[in-house]
PDB file of C-alpha atoms in Angstrom:
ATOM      1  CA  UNK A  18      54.768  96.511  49.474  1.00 42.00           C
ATOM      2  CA  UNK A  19      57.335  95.236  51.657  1.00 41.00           C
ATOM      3  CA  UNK A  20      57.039  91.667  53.489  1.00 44.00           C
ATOM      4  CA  UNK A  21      57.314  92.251  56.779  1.00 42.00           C
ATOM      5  CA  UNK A  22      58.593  88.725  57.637  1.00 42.00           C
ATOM      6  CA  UNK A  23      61.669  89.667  55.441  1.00 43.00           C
ATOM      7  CA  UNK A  24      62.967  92.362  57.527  1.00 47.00           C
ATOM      8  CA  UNK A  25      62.407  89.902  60.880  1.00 46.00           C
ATOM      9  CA  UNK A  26      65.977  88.503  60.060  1.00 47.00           C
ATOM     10  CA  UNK A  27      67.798  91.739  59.897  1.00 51.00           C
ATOM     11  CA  UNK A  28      66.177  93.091  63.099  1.00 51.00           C
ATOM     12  CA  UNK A  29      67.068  89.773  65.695  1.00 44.00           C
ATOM     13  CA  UNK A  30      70.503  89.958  64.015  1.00 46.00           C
ATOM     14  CA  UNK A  31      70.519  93.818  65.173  1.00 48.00           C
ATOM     15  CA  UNK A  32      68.866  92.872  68.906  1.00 50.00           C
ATOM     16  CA  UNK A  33      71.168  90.292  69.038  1.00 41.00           C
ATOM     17  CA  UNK A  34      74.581  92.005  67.979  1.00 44.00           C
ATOM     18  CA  UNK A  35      73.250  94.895  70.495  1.00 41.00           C
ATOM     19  CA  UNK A  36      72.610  92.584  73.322  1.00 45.00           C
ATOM     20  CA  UNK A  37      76.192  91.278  72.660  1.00 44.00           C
ATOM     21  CA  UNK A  38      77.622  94.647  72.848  1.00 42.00           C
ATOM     22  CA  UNK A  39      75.491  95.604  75.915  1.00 43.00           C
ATOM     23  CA  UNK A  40      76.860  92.320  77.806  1.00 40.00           C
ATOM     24  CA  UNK A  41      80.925  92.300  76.470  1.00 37.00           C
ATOM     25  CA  UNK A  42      80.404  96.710  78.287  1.00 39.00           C
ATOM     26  CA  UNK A  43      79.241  95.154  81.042  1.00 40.00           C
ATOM     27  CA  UNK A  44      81.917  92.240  81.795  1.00 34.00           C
ATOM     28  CA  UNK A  45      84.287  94.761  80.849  1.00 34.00           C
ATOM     29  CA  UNK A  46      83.477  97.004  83.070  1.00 39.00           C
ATOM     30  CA  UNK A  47      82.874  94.384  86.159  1.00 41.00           C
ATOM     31  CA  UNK A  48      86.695  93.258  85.379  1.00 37.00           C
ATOM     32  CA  UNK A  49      88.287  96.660  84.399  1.00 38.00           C
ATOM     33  CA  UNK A  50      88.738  97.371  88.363  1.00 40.00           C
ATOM     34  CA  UNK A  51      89.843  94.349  89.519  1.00 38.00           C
ATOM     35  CA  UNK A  52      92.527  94.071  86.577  1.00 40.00           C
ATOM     36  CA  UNK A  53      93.511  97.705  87.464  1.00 44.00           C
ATOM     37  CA  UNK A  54      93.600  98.392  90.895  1.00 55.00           C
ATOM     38  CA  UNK A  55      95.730 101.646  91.529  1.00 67.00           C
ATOM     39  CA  UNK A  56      99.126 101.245  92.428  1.00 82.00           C
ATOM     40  CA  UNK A  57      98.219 103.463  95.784  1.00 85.00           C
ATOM     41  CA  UNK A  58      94.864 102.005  96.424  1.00 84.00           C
ATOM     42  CA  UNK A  59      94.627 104.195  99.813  1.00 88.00           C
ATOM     43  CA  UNK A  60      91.883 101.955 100.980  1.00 90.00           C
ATOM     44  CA  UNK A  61      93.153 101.590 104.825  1.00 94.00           C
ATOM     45  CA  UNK A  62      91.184 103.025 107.916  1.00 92.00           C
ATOM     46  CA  UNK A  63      92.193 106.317 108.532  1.00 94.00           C
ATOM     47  CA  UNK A  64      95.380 106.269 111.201  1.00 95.00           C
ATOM     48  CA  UNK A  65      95.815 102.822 111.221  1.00 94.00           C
ATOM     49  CA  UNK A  66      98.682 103.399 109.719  1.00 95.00           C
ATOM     50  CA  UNK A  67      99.978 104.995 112.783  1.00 95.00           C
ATOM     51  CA  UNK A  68     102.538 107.846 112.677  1.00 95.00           C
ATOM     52  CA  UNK A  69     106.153 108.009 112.183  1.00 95.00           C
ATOM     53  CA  UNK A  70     107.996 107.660 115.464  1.00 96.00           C
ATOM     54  CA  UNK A  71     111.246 109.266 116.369  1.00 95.00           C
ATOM     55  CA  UNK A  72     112.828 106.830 114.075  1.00 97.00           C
ATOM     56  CA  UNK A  73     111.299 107.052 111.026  1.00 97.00           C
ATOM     57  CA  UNK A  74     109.242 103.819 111.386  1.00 98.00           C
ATOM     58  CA  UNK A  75     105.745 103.646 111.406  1.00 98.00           C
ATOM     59  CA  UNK A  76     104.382 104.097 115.027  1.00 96.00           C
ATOM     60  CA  UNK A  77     102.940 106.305 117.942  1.00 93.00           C
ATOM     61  CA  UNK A  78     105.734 108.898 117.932  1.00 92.00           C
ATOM     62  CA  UNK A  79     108.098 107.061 120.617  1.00 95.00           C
ATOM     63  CA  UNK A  80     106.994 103.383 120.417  1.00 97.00           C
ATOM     64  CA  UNK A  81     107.873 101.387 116.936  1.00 97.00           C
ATOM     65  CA  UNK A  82     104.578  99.518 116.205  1.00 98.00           C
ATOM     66  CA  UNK A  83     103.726  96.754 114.097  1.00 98.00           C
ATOM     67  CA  UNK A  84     101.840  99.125 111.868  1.00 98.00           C
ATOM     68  CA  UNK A  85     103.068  98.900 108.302  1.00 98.00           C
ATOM     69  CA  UNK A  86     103.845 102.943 106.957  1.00 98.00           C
ATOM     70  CA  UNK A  87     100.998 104.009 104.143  1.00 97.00           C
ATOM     71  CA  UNK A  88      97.171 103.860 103.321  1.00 96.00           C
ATOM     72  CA  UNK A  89      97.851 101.035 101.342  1.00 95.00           C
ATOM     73  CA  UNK A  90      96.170  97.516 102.002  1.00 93.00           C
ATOM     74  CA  UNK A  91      97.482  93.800 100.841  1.00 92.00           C
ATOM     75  CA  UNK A  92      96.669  95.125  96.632  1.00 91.00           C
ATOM     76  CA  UNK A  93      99.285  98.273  96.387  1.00 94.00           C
ATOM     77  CA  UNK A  94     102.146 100.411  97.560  1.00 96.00           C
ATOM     78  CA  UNK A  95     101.954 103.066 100.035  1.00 96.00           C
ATOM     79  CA  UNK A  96     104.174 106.144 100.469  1.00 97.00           C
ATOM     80  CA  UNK A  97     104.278 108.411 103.696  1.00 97.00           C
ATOM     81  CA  UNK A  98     106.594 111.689 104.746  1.00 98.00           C
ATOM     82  CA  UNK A  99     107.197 113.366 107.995  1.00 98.00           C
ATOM     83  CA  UNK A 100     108.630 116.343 109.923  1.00 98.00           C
ATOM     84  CA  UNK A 101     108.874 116.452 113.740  1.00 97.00           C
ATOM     85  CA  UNK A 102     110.377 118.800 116.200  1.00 97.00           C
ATOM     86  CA  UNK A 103     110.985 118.610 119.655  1.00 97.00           C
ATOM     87  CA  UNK A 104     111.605 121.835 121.636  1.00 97.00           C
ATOM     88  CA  UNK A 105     113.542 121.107 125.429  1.00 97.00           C
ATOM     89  CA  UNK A 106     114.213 123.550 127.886  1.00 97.00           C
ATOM     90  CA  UNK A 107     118.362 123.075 126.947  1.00 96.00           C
ATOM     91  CA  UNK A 108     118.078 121.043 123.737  1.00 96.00           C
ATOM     92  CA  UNK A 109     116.338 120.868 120.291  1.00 96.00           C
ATOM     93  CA  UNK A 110     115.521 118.242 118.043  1.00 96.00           C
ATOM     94  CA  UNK A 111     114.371 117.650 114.859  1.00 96.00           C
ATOM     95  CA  UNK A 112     113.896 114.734 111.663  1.00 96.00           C
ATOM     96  CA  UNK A 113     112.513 114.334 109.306  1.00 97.00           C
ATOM     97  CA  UNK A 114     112.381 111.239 106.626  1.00 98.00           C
ATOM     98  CA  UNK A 115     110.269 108.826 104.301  1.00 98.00           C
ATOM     99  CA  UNK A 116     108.662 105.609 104.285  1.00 98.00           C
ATOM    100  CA  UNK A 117     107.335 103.201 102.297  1.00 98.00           C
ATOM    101  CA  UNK A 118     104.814  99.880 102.568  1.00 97.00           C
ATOM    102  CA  UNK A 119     104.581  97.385 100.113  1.00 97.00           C
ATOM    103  CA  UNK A 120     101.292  95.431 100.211  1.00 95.00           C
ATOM    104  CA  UNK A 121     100.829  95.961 103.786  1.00 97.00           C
ATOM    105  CA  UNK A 122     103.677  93.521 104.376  1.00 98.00           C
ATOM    106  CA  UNK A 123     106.710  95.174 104.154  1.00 98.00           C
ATOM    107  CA  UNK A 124     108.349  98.646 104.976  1.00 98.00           C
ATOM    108  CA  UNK A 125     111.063 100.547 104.114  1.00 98.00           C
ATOM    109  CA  UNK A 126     111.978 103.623 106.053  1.00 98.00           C
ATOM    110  CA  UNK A 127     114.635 106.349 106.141  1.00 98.00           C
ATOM    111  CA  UNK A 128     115.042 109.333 108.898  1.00 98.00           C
ATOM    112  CA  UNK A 129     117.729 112.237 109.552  1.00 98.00           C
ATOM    113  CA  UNK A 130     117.686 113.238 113.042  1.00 97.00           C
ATOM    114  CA  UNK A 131     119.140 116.734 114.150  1.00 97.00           C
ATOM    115  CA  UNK A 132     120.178 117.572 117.513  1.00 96.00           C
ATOM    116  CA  UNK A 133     120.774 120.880 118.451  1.00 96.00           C
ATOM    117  CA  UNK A 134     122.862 121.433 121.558  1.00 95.00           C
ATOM    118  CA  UNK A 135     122.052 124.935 121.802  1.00 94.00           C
ATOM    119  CA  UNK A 136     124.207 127.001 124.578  1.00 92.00           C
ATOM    120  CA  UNK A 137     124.753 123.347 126.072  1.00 90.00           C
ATOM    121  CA  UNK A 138     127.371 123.158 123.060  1.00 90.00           C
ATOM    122  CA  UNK A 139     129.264 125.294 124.707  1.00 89.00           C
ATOM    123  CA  UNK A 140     129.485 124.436 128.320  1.00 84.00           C
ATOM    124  CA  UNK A 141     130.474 120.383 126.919  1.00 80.00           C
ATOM    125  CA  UNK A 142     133.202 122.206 124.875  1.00 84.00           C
ATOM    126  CA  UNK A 143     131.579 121.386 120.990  1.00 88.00           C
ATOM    127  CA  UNK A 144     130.779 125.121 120.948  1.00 91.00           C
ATOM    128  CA  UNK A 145     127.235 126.771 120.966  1.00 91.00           C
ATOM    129  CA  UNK A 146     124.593 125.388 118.579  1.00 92.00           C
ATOM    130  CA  UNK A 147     126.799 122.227 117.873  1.00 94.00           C
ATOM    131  CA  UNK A 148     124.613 119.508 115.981  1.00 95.00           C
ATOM    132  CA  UNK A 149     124.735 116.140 116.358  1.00 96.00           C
ATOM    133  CA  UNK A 150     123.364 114.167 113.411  1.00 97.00           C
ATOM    134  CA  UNK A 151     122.450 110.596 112.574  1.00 98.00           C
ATOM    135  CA  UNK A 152     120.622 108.687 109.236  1.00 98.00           C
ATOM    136  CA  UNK A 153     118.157 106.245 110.099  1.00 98.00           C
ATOM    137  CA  UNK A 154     117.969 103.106 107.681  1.00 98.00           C
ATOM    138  CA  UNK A 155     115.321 100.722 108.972  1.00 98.00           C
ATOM    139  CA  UNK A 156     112.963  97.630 107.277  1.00 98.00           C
ATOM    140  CA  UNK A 157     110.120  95.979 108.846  1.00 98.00           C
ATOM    141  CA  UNK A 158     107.834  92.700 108.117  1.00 98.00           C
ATOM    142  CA  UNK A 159     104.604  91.568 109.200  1.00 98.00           C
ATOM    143  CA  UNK A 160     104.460  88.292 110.281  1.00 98.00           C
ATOM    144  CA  UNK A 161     101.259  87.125 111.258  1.00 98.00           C
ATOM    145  CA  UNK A 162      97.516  89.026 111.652  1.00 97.00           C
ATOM    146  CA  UNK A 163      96.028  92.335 111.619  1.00 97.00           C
ATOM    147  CA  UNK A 164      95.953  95.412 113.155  1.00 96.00           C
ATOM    148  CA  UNK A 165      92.290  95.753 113.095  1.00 94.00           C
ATOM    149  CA  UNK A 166      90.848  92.608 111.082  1.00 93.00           C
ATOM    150  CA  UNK A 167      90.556  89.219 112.219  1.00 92.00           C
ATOM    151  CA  UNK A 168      90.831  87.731 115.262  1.00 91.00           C
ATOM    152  CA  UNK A 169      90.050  89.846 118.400  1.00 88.00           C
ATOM    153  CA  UNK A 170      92.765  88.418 120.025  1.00 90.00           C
ATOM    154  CA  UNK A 171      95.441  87.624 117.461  1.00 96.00           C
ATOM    155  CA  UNK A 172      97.350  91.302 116.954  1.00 98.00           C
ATOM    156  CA  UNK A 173      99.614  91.941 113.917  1.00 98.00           C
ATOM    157  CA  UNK A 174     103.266  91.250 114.937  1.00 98.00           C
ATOM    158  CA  UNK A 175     106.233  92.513 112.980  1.00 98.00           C
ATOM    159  CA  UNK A 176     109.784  92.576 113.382  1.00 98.00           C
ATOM    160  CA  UNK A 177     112.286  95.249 112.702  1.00 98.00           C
ATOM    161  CA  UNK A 178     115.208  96.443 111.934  1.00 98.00           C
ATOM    162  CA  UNK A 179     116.813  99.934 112.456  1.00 98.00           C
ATOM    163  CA  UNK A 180     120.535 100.793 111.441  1.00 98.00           C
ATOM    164  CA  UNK A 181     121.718 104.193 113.054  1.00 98.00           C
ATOM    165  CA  UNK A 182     124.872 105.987 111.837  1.00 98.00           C
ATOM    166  CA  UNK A 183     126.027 108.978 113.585  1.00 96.00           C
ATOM    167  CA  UNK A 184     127.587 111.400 111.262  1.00 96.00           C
ATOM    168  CA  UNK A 185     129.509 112.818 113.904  1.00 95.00           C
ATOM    169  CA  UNK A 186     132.163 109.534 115.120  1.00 94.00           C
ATOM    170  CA  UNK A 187     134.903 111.415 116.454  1.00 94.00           C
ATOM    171  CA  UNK A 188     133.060 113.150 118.855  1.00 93.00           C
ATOM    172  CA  UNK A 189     130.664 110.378 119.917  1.00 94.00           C
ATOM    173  CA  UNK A 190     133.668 108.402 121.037  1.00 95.00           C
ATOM    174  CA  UNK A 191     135.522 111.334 123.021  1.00 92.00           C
ATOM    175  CA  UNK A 192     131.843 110.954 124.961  1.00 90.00           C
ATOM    176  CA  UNK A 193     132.053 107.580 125.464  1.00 94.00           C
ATOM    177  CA  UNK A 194     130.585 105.609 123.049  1.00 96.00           C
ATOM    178  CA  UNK A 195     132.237 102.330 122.046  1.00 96.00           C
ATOM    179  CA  UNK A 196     130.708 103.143 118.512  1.00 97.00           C
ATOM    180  CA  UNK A 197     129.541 105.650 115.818  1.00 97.00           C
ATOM    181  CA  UNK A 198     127.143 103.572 114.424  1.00 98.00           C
ATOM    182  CA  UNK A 199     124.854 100.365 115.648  1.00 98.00           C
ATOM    183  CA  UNK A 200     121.826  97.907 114.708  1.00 98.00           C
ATOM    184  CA  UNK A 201     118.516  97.593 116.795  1.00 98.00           C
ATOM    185  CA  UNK A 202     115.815  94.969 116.170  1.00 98.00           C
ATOM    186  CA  UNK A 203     112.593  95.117 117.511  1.00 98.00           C
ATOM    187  CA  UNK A 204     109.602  92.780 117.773  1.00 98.00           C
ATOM    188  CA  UNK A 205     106.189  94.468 118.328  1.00 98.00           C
ATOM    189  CA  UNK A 206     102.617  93.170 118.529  1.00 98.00           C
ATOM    190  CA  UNK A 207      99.496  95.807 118.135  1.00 98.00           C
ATOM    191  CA  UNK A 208      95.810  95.698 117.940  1.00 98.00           C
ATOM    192  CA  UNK A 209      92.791  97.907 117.741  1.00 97.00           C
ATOM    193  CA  UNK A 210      90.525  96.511 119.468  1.00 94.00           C
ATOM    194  CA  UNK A 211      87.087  98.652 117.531  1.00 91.00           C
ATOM    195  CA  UNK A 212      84.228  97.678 119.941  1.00 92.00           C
ATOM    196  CA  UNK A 213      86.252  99.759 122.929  1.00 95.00           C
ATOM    197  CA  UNK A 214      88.257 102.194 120.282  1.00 96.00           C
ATOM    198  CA  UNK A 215      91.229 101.287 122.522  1.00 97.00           C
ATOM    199  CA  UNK A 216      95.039 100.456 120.972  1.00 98.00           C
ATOM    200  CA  UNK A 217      97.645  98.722 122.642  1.00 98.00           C
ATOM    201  CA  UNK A 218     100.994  98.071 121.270  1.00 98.00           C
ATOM    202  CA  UNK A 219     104.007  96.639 123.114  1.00 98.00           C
ATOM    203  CA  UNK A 220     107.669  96.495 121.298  1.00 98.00           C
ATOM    204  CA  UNK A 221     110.593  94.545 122.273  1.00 98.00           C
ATOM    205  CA  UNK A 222     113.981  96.476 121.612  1.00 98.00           C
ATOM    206  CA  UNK A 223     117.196  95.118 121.768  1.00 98.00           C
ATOM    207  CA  UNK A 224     119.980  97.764 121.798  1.00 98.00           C
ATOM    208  CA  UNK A 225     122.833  99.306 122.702  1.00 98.00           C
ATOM    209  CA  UNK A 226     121.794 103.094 121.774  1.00 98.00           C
ATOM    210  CA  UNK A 227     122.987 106.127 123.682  1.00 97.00           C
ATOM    211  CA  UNK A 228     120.031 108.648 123.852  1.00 96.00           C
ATOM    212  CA  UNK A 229     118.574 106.827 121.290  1.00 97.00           C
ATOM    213  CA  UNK A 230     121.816 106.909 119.058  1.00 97.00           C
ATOM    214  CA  UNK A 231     122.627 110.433 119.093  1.00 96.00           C
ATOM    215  CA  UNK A 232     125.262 109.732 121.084  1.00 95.00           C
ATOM    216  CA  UNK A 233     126.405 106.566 119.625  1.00 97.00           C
ATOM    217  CA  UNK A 234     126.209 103.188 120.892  1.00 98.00           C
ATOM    218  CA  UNK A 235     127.886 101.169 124.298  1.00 97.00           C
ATOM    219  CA  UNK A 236     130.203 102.808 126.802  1.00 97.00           C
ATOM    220  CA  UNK A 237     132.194 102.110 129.659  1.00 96.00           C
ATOM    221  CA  UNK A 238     128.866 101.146 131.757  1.00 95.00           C
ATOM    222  CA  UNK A 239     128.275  98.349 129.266  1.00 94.00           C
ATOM    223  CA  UNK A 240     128.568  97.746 125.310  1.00 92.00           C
ATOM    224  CA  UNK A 241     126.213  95.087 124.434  1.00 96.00           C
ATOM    225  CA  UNK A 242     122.818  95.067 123.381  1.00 98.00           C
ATOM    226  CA  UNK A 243     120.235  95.105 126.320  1.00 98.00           C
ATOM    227  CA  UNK A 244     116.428  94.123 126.294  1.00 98.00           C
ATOM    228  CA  UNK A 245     113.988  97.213 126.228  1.00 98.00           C
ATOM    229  CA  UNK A 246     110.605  98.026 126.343  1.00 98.00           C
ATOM    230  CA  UNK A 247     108.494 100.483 124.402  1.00 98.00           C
ATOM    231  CA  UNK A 248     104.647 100.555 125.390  1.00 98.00           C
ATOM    232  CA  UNK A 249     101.852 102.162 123.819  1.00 98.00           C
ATOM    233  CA  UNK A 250      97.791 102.783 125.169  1.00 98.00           C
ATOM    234  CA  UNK A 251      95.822 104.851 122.906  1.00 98.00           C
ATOM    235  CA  UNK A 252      91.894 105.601 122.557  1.00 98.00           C
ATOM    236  CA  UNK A 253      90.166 106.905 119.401  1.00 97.00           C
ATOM    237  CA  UNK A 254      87.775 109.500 120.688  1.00 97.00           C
ATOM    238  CA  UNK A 255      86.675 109.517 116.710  1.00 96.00           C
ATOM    239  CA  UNK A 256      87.613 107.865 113.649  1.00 94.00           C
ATOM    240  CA  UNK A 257      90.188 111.361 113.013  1.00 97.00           C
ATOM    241  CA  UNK A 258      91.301 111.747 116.781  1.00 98.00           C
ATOM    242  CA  UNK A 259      92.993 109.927 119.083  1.00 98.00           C
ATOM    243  CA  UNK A 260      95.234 110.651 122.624  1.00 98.00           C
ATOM    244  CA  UNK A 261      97.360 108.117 124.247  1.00 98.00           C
ATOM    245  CA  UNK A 262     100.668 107.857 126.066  1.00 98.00           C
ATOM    246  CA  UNK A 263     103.729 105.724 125.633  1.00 98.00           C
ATOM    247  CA  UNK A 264     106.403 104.436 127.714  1.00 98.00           C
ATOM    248  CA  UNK A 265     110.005 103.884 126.526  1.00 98.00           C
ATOM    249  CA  UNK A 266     112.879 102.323 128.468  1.00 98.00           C
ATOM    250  CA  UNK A 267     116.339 102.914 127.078  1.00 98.00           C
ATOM    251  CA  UNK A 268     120.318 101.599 128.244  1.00 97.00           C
ATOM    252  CA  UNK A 269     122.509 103.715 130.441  1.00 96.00           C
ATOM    253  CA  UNK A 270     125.700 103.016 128.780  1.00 97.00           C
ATOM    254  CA  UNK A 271     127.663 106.045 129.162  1.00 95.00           C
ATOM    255  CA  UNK A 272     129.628 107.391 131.876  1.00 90.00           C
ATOM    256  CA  UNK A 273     129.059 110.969 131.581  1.00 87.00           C
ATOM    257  CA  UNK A 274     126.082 111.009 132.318  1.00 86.00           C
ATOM    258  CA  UNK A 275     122.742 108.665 132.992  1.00 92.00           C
ATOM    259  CA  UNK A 276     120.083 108.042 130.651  1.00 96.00           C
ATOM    260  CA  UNK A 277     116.193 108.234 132.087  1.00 97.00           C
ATOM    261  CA  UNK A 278     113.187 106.587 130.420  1.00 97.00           C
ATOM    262  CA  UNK A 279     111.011 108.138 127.989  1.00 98.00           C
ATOM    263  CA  UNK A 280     106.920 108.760 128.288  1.00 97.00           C
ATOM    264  CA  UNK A 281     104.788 111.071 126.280  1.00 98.00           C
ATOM    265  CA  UNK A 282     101.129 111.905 126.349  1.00 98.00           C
ATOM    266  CA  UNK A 283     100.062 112.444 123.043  1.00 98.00           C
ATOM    267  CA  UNK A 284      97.391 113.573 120.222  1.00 98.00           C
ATOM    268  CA  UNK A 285      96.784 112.741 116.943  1.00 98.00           C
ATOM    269  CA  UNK A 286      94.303 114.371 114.731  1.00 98.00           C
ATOM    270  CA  UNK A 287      94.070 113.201 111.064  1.00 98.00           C
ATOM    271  CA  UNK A 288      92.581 116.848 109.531  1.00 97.00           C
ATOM    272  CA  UNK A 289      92.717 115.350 106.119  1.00 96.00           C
ATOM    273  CA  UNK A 290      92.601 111.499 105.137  1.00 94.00           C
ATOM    274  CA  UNK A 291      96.245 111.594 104.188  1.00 96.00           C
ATOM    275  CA  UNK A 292      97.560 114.251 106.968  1.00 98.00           C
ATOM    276  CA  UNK A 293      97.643 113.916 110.547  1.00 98.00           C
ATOM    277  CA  UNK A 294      99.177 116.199 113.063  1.00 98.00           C
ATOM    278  CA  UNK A 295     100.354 114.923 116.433  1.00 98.00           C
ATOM    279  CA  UNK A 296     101.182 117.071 119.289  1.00 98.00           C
ATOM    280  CA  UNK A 297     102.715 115.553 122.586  1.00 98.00           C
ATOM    281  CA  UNK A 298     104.233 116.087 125.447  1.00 98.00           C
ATOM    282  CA  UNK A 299     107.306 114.360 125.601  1.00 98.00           C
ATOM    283  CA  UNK A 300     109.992 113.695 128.688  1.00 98.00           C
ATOM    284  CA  UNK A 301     113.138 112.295 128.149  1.00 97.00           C
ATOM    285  CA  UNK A 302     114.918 112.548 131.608  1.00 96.00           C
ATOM    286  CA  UNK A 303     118.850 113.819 131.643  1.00 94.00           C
ATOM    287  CA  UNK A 304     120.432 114.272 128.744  1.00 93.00           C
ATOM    288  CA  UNK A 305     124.064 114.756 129.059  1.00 87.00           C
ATOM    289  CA  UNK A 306     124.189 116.041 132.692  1.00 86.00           C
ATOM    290  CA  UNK A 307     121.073 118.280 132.178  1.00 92.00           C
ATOM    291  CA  UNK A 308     118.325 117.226 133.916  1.00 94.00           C
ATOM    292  CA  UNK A 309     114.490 117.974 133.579  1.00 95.00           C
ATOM    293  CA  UNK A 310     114.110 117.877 129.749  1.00 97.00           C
ATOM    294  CA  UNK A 311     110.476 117.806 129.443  1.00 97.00           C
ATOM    295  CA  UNK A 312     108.735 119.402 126.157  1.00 97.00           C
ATOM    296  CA  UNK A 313     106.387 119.878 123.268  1.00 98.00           C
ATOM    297  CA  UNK A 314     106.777 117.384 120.029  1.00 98.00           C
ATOM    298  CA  UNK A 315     104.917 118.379 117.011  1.00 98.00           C
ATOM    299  CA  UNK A 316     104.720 116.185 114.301  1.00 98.00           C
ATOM    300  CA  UNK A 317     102.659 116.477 110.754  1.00 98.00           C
ATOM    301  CA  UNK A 318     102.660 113.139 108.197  1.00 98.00           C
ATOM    302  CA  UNK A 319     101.545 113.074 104.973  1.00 98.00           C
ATOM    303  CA  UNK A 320     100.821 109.380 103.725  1.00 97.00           C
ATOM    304  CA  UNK A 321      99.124 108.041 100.590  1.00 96.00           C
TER     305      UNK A 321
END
């Protein structure tokens, strides 16, 4: 007959070597996500990212914000792509570019804009359907607070930079720009402010642009950088859908013709967590002796 006290020994060391086993699975899996957090975490608020703007950077289509481009938060890397088209009674327009944030901190951007002259072309003498096309190079940092976190009344603030190159210098200049290509910085401050589902953004610009660089940069009105003013109001009706309008003042450096203010009244609806459509209606004044261009911008973003 066996001793049953012998067999005690063999059974704790199994209980024990189990319970071992049981515990090392458990703090490995308790420190398996923190040591591996995805490279694109995707953990921000749906469209608190904002949406590209007309210059690639992260914003409310017109208006630059402070927003940093990509779902990411402070652990990972987020990427983001657009397309936008704007259709004016004499004039189309179109870009379309990439961006990326790094650790909610930091972002990179890049755009191509395309604007199509139409039968304009040929009245100014460039011939019907003429382009003009510029690259967009810009970088942003966020200096201090959060969009939507923290305190109520402490909204993130970034600064910018945005290097435009026309890829069309000749013809710029016989316009009247003093240059081809030019630098803008901005400084913008925005905040969500949850218990009212209200956002407000307001960006500093200084610039020398001609219709926002299309058409170079100075003229014979004035060649140095001026102080403008982009302004944003938005109100999320849900978590997915907001409307707002934005207000954009811009130089009027060129003799040809004057330059008008910008506004939109837009809507944003984010169908799937990482794609939004935006739909506005966007007026941009004269542009180059034609007056009344009011439109439609459509916009769809795709950001991870």
């Amino acid at each position: 007959m066996t001793n049953p006290a012998s067999g005690a020994p063999g059974r704790t060391r199994r209980r024990l070597a189990v319970a071992g086993a049981a515990a090392a699975a458990a703090l490995l899996a308790g420190a398996t996500p923190a040591q591996a957090d995805p490279l694109l975490d995707g953990d921000k608020l749906i469209l608190t990212n904002g949406i590209a703007s007309i210059e690639g950077a992260s914003g409310g289509g017109l208006a630059s914000w402070s927003t940093i481009a990509g779902m990411e938060t402070d652990r990972g890397i987020g990427l983001s792509a657009h397309v936008t088209g704007i259709a004016l009674p004499d004039y189309g327009w179109e870009s379309h570019g990439v961006a990326v944030g790094i650790r909610d901190r930091v972002e990179l951007s890049y755009a191509r804009q395309n604007f199509d002259t139409r039968k304009v072309g040929a009245a100014l003498g460039l011939g019907e359907g003429f382009r003009f096309n510029q690259d967009i190079f810009g970088a942003k940092l966020r200096l201090v607070g959060d969009t939507v976190y923290g305190s109520p009344w402490l909204p993130q603030i970034s600064i910018g930079v945005q290097h435009k190159r026309s890829l069309d210098g000749a013809i710029v200049r016989a316009v009247g720009a003093k240059s081809a290509s030019g630098t803008d910085f901005t400084a913008s401050a925005t905040k969500l402010i949850l218990s009212k589902s209200v956002l407000v953004n307001a960006t500093a610009r200084w610039t020398s642009a001609n219709q926002f660089g299309l058409l170079g940069f100075g003229g014979p009105k004035g060649s140095a950088r001026t102080l403008q003013f982009e302004g944003s109001l938005a109100y999320m009706l849900t978590s997915r859908l907001v409307v707002g309008g934005e207000v954009r003042t811009r130089p009027d450096n060129l003799g040809i013709a004057r330059e008008d203010d910008a506004h939109d009244l837009f809507v944003a609806w984010a169908f799937d967590r990482h794609a939004t459509v935006t739909a506005a209606y966007v007026d941009v004044g004269s542009v180059a002796t034609f007056d009344g261009q009011r439109g439609a911008l459509v916009s769809l973003q795709l950001a991870f």
